Amino acid sequence: MATTTETTTLTLEEIQDFKGKYPKRLWYLFFSEMWERFAFYGMRGMLTVFMTTQLLMKDDEAQLKYGGIQAFIYAMTFVGGLFADKLLGFRKSIFWGGLLMIIGSFTLAVAPKELYYIGISFTIIGTGFFKPNISSMVGSLYSEGDPRRDAGFGLFYSGINIGALLGGWLCIVAAKEYSWNLAFALAGIGMIIGLLIFIFTKRTLGPIGLPPMAGKLSVKKILRNDIFVYAGSLLVIPLIYLMVKNSQYTDYFMYTVGPAALIYIIYEIAKLGDKASRQKMIAAMVFIIFSIFFWAFFEQAGGSLSLFALNNLNDTVLGIHMDPNAVNNSSNSVFVVIFSPLAGLLWLWLAKRKAEPNTVIKFGIGFLFVAVSFYIYYYTRFFADATGKTSLNLFTLAYLVSTLGELCLSPIGLSLMTTLAPRPLHGMMMGMWFLASAYGQYAAGILGAGMSKTADNATQMDKLMAYTDGYKNLAIYALIAGIVLIVISPLIKKLMHEVH
Ligand code: GLN
């Protein structure tokens, strides 16, 4: 584990003063995060099926639970980010988070049915410590105002999706062909690889990610703080266990955590000395709030779109036979891997010609892409046969379009959190960014459940009509959000000062 006496051969300035498009150290973080996402998405892909087929839950109960677990995971990133900023620093947080995720995965591998909620609870807390902080470390590789930052986050985002693709695919196959034990163990092995890469490369990161109090407090006091955080997070696990097990607690949790986090952020903003920093934080909050809407649309993927794929899609893409659910699970990652580097290069190319749209406009465009993609989901109804089955080709095209939208918002949002917030608040703001995803997941479940209100004896055709009606509405909402963002962009731009 990192200690304050660790060798810090390079200074921050030396690290940030790199040649070429990407800092070399980005690759270390890229591979650590790639494996963490391997574990995360591998597990994510298994949960609903596991709960329905092994824990014998009803479909709707399993979906609620799935939404709750996802919401908890992303909500915990706020706590993980906060403790990294105040006490642990990024490195120890990542180490601790990785360790808890490994324990969680192997708990599930040993006794998936019996220890299900315990394993999940470890994973929730672990991801909270790992996910936001590794993203913040990427931000630290760049000096303020470095135009290469967005492209760096774009590359990092490809790593996320390579991991998601491999883990999502391998774990599902392992569960289907071999056993659930092996599938959960694979997630654990992925996490071990990710953590080992981090442990062996973190020494090259100079002072990046060391505890905030390093050098200011005695080693003994720092150790006491660390133990406080480690023990505290272990003590929270039974609480998480109870809340995940009882779905109605998820609602209470969501009603309280967001407002509490918001009040805390307002307090931190008020404490900031200068007006410009305060305004930048307000701009960051606008982005965060809009991202909740974005994820509420986008995260239909794990819920309503997977049921739509199950019931209403044929099984060929460009003449090749494919399982519609596999396409629903993986096409997004495939498209991110293909288009993320291109998007990064496009932004750089435009920046050189002074034609790069500013971030608010990029966010707005992101929503417009999502609006188009949901319109395509709606439009599939006109290609349906008499049994209510429609075109997987068109569905896949819609995924391509929504992925372009994701690329205008998600990697840029990560990058933005590290430019708009002052450095001591990076972890917390990154956590806040992911907390918005938690609310997005939660809202996505509610929107999806609203769409699926068809009678028990509904035909495939009824379902097609119900879902596509819902998608048309989402297209309209996304369009409105995009237009609002573009209209208010001059105002937000002012709040962002030199950041663009
Ligand atoms: N797909 C991205 C990831 O896993 C973004 C997820 C999110 O912020 N909701 O990191």
PDB file of C-alpha atoms in Angstrom, residues 8-120:
ATOM      1  CA  THR A   8       8.316  10.367  -5.557  1.00  0.00           C
ATOM      2  CA  THR A   9      11.098  10.736  -8.053  1.00  0.00           C
ATOM      3  CA  LEU A  10       9.219  12.912 -10.505  1.00  0.00           C
ATOM      4  CA  THR A  11       7.416  16.112  -9.726  1.00  0.00           C
ATOM      5  CA  LEU A  12       3.872  16.740 -10.854  1.00  0.00           C
ATOM      6  CA  GLU A  13       5.089  19.298 -13.383  1.00  0.00           C
ATOM      7  CA  GLU A  14       7.538  16.808 -14.906  1.00  0.00           C
ATOM      8  CA  ILE A  15       4.773  14.220 -15.263  1.00  0.00           C
ATOM      9  CA  GLN A  16       2.382  16.707 -16.805  1.00  0.00           C
ATOM     10  CA  ASP A  17       5.003  17.958 -19.221  1.00  0.00           C
ATOM     11  CA  PHE A  18       4.829  14.974 -21.570  1.00  0.00           C
ATOM     12  CA  LYS A  19       5.418  14.817 -25.299  1.00  0.00           C
ATOM     13  CA  GLY A  20       2.970  13.393 -27.824  1.00  0.00           C
ATOM     14  CA  LYS A  21      -0.773  12.904 -27.662  1.00  0.00           C
ATOM     15  CA  TYR A  22      -1.061  10.778 -24.529  1.00  0.00           C
ATOM     16  CA  PRO A  23       0.968  10.580 -21.314  1.00  0.00           C
ATOM     17  CA  LYS A  24       2.687   7.193 -20.950  1.00  0.00           C
ATOM     18  CA  ARG A  25       1.209   6.774 -17.494  1.00  0.00           C
ATOM     19  CA  LEU A  26      -2.286   6.924 -18.905  1.00  0.00           C
ATOM     20  CA  TRP A  27      -1.746   3.384 -20.179  1.00  0.00           C
ATOM     21  CA  TYR A  28      -1.208   2.042 -16.653  1.00  0.00           C
ATOM     22  CA  LEU A  29      -4.465   3.556 -15.481  1.00  0.00           C
ATOM     23  CA  PHE A  30      -6.105   2.416 -18.725  1.00  0.00           C
ATOM     24  CA  PHE A  31      -5.272  -1.245 -18.073  1.00  0.00           C
ATOM     25  CA  SER A  32      -6.133  -1.162 -14.357  1.00  0.00           C
ATOM     26  CA  GLU A  33      -9.523   0.342 -15.136  1.00  0.00           C
ATOM     27  CA  MET A  34     -10.031  -1.992 -18.084  1.00  0.00           C
ATOM     28  CA  TRP A  35      -9.786  -5.002 -15.781  1.00  0.00           C
ATOM     29  CA  GLU A  36     -11.894  -3.414 -13.093  1.00  0.00           C
ATOM     30  CA  ARG A  37     -14.626  -2.840 -15.687  1.00  0.00           C
ATOM     31  CA  PHE A  38     -14.127  -6.426 -16.876  1.00  0.00           C
ATOM     32  CA  ALA A  39     -15.101  -7.526 -13.373  1.00  0.00           C
ATOM     33  CA  PHE A  40     -17.836  -4.931 -13.018  1.00  0.00           C
ATOM     34  CA  TYR A  41     -19.598  -5.493 -16.337  1.00  0.00           C
ATOM     35  CA  GLY A  42     -19.080  -9.233 -16.137  1.00  0.00           C
ATOM     36  CA  MET A  43     -20.970  -9.202 -12.887  1.00  0.00           C
ATOM     37  CA  ARG A  44     -23.508  -6.662 -14.047  1.00  0.00           C
ATOM     38  CA  GLY A  45     -24.421  -8.847 -17.005  1.00  0.00           C
ATOM     39  CA  MET A  46     -25.036 -11.825 -14.737  1.00  0.00           C
ATOM     40  CA  LEU A  47     -27.123 -10.285 -11.973  1.00  0.00           C
ATOM     41  CA  THR A  48     -30.640 -10.207 -13.411  1.00  0.00           C
ATOM     42  CA  VAL A  49     -30.393 -13.671 -14.949  1.00  0.00           C
ATOM     43  CA  PHE A  50     -28.893 -15.052 -11.748  1.00  0.00           C
ATOM     44  CA  MET A  51     -31.633 -13.562  -9.613  1.00  0.00           C
ATOM     45  CA  THR A  52     -34.434 -14.892 -11.831  1.00  0.00           C
ATOM     46  CA  THR A  53     -33.045 -18.363 -12.532  1.00  0.00           C
ATOM     47  CA  GLN A  54     -31.116 -19.144  -9.334  1.00  0.00           C
ATOM     48  CA  LEU A  55     -32.743 -17.070  -6.626  1.00  0.00           C
ATOM     49  CA  LEU A  56     -36.104 -17.654  -8.350  1.00  0.00           C
ATOM     50  CA  MET A  57     -37.230 -14.042  -8.210  1.00  0.00           C
ATOM     51  CA  LYS A  58     -40.013 -12.734 -10.400  1.00  0.00           C
ATOM     52  CA  ASP A  59     -38.879 -10.625 -13.356  1.00  0.00           C
ATOM     53  CA  ASP A  60     -40.067  -7.317 -11.939  1.00  0.00           C
ATOM     54  CA  GLU A  61     -38.614  -8.013  -8.501  1.00  0.00           C
ATOM     55  CA  ALA A  62     -35.258  -8.910 -10.048  1.00  0.00           C
ATOM     56  CA  GLN A  63     -35.278  -5.748 -12.139  1.00  0.00           C
ATOM     57  CA  LEU A  64     -36.034  -3.567  -9.150  1.00  0.00           C
ATOM     58  CA  LYS A  65     -33.248  -5.245  -7.260  1.00  0.00           C
ATOM     59  CA  TYR A  66     -30.888  -4.862 -10.189  1.00  0.00           C
ATOM     60  CA  GLY A  67     -31.707  -1.144 -10.426  1.00  0.00           C
ATOM     61  CA  GLY A  68     -31.166  -0.817  -6.687  1.00  0.00           C
ATOM     62  CA  ILE A  69     -27.777  -2.544  -6.797  1.00  0.00           C
ATOM     63  CA  GLN A  70     -26.638  -0.373  -9.691  1.00  0.00           C
ATOM     64  CA  ALA A  71     -27.868   2.747  -7.935  1.00  0.00           C
ATOM     65  CA  PHE A  72     -26.031   1.795  -4.717  1.00  0.00           C
ATOM     66  CA  ILE A  73     -22.835   1.086  -6.603  1.00  0.00           C
ATOM     67  CA  TYR A  74     -22.794   4.477  -8.266  1.00  0.00           C
ATOM     68  CA  ALA A  75     -23.994   6.235  -5.120  1.00  0.00           C
ATOM     69  CA  MET A  76     -21.087   4.818  -3.141  1.00  0.00           C
ATOM     70  CA  THR A  77     -18.660   6.472  -5.528  1.00  0.00           C
ATOM     71  CA  PHE A  78     -19.553   9.763  -3.916  1.00  0.00           C
ATOM     72  CA  VAL A  79     -18.448   8.457  -0.534  1.00  0.00           C
ATOM     73  CA  GLY A  80     -15.330   6.883  -2.055  1.00  0.00           C
ATOM     74  CA  GLY A  81     -14.409  10.134  -3.773  1.00  0.00           C
ATOM     75  CA  LEU A  82     -14.998  12.154  -0.636  1.00  0.00           C
ATOM     76  CA  PHE A  83     -12.797   9.981   1.574  1.00  0.00           C
ATOM     77  CA  ALA A  84     -10.073   9.982  -1.048  1.00  0.00           C
ATOM     78  CA  ASP A  85     -10.010  13.789  -1.074  1.00  0.00           C
ATOM     79  CA  LYS A  86     -10.105  14.228   2.658  1.00  0.00           C
ATOM     80  CA  LEU A  87      -8.144  11.306   4.074  1.00  0.00           C
ATOM     81  CA  LEU A  88      -6.895   8.389   2.016  1.00  0.00           C
ATOM     82  CA  GLY A  89      -5.747   9.899  -1.258  1.00  0.00           C
ATOM     83  CA  PHE A  90      -6.475   8.192  -4.546  1.00  0.00           C
ATOM     84  CA  ARG A  91      -3.911   5.410  -4.374  1.00  0.00           C
ATOM     85  CA  LYS A  92      -4.942   3.885  -1.076  1.00  0.00           C
ATOM     86  CA  SER A  93      -8.591   4.295  -2.001  1.00  0.00           C
ATOM     87  CA  ILE A  94      -8.077   2.395  -5.231  1.00  0.00           C
ATOM     88  CA  PHE A  95      -6.151  -0.321  -3.427  1.00  0.00           C
ATOM     89  CA  TRP A  96      -8.816  -0.685  -0.771  1.00  0.00           C
ATOM     90  CA  GLY A  97     -11.655  -0.611  -3.292  1.00  0.00           C
ATOM     91  CA  GLY A  98      -9.972  -3.230  -5.467  1.00  0.00           C
ATOM     92  CA  LEU A  99      -9.423  -5.478  -2.470  1.00  0.00           C
ATOM     93  CA  LEU A 100     -13.072  -5.265  -1.426  1.00  0.00           C
ATOM     94  CA  MET A 101     -14.189  -5.999  -4.978  1.00  0.00           C
ATOM     95  CA  ILE A 102     -11.973  -9.091  -5.054  1.00  0.00           C
ATOM     96  CA  ILE A 103     -13.407 -10.277  -1.737  1.00  0.00           C
ATOM     97  CA  GLY A 104     -16.929  -9.635  -3.067  1.00  0.00           C
ATOM     98  CA  SER A 105     -16.385 -11.568  -6.301  1.00  0.00           C
ATOM     99  CA  PHE A 106     -14.816 -14.584  -4.621  1.00  0.00           C
ATOM    100  CA  THR A 107     -17.515 -14.632  -1.954  1.00  0.00           C
ATOM    101  CA  LEU A 108     -19.978 -14.975  -4.819  1.00  0.00           C
ATOM    102  CA  ALA A 109     -17.794 -17.569  -6.512  1.00  0.00           C
ATOM    103  CA  VAL A 110     -17.705 -19.750  -3.408  1.00  0.00           C
ATOM    104  CA  ALA A 111     -21.423 -19.732  -2.592  1.00  0.00           C
ATOM    105  CA  PRO A 112     -23.355 -17.604  -5.068  1.00  0.00           C
ATOM    106  CA  LYS A 113     -26.798 -18.412  -3.729  1.00  0.00           C
ATOM    107  CA  GLU A 114     -26.086 -18.492  -0.017  1.00  0.00           C
ATOM    108  CA  LEU A 115     -23.765 -15.491   0.155  1.00  0.00           C
ATOM    109  CA  TYR A 116     -25.268 -13.471  -2.665  1.00  0.00           C
ATOM    110  CA  TYR A 117     -26.087 -10.296  -0.764  1.00  0.00           C
ATOM    111  CA  ILE A 118     -22.850 -10.347   1.205  1.00  0.00           C
ATOM    112  CA  GLY A 119     -20.782 -10.637  -1.972  1.00  0.00           C
ATOM    113  CA  ILE A 120     -22.778  -7.877  -3.632  1.00  0.00           C
TER     114      ILE A 120
END
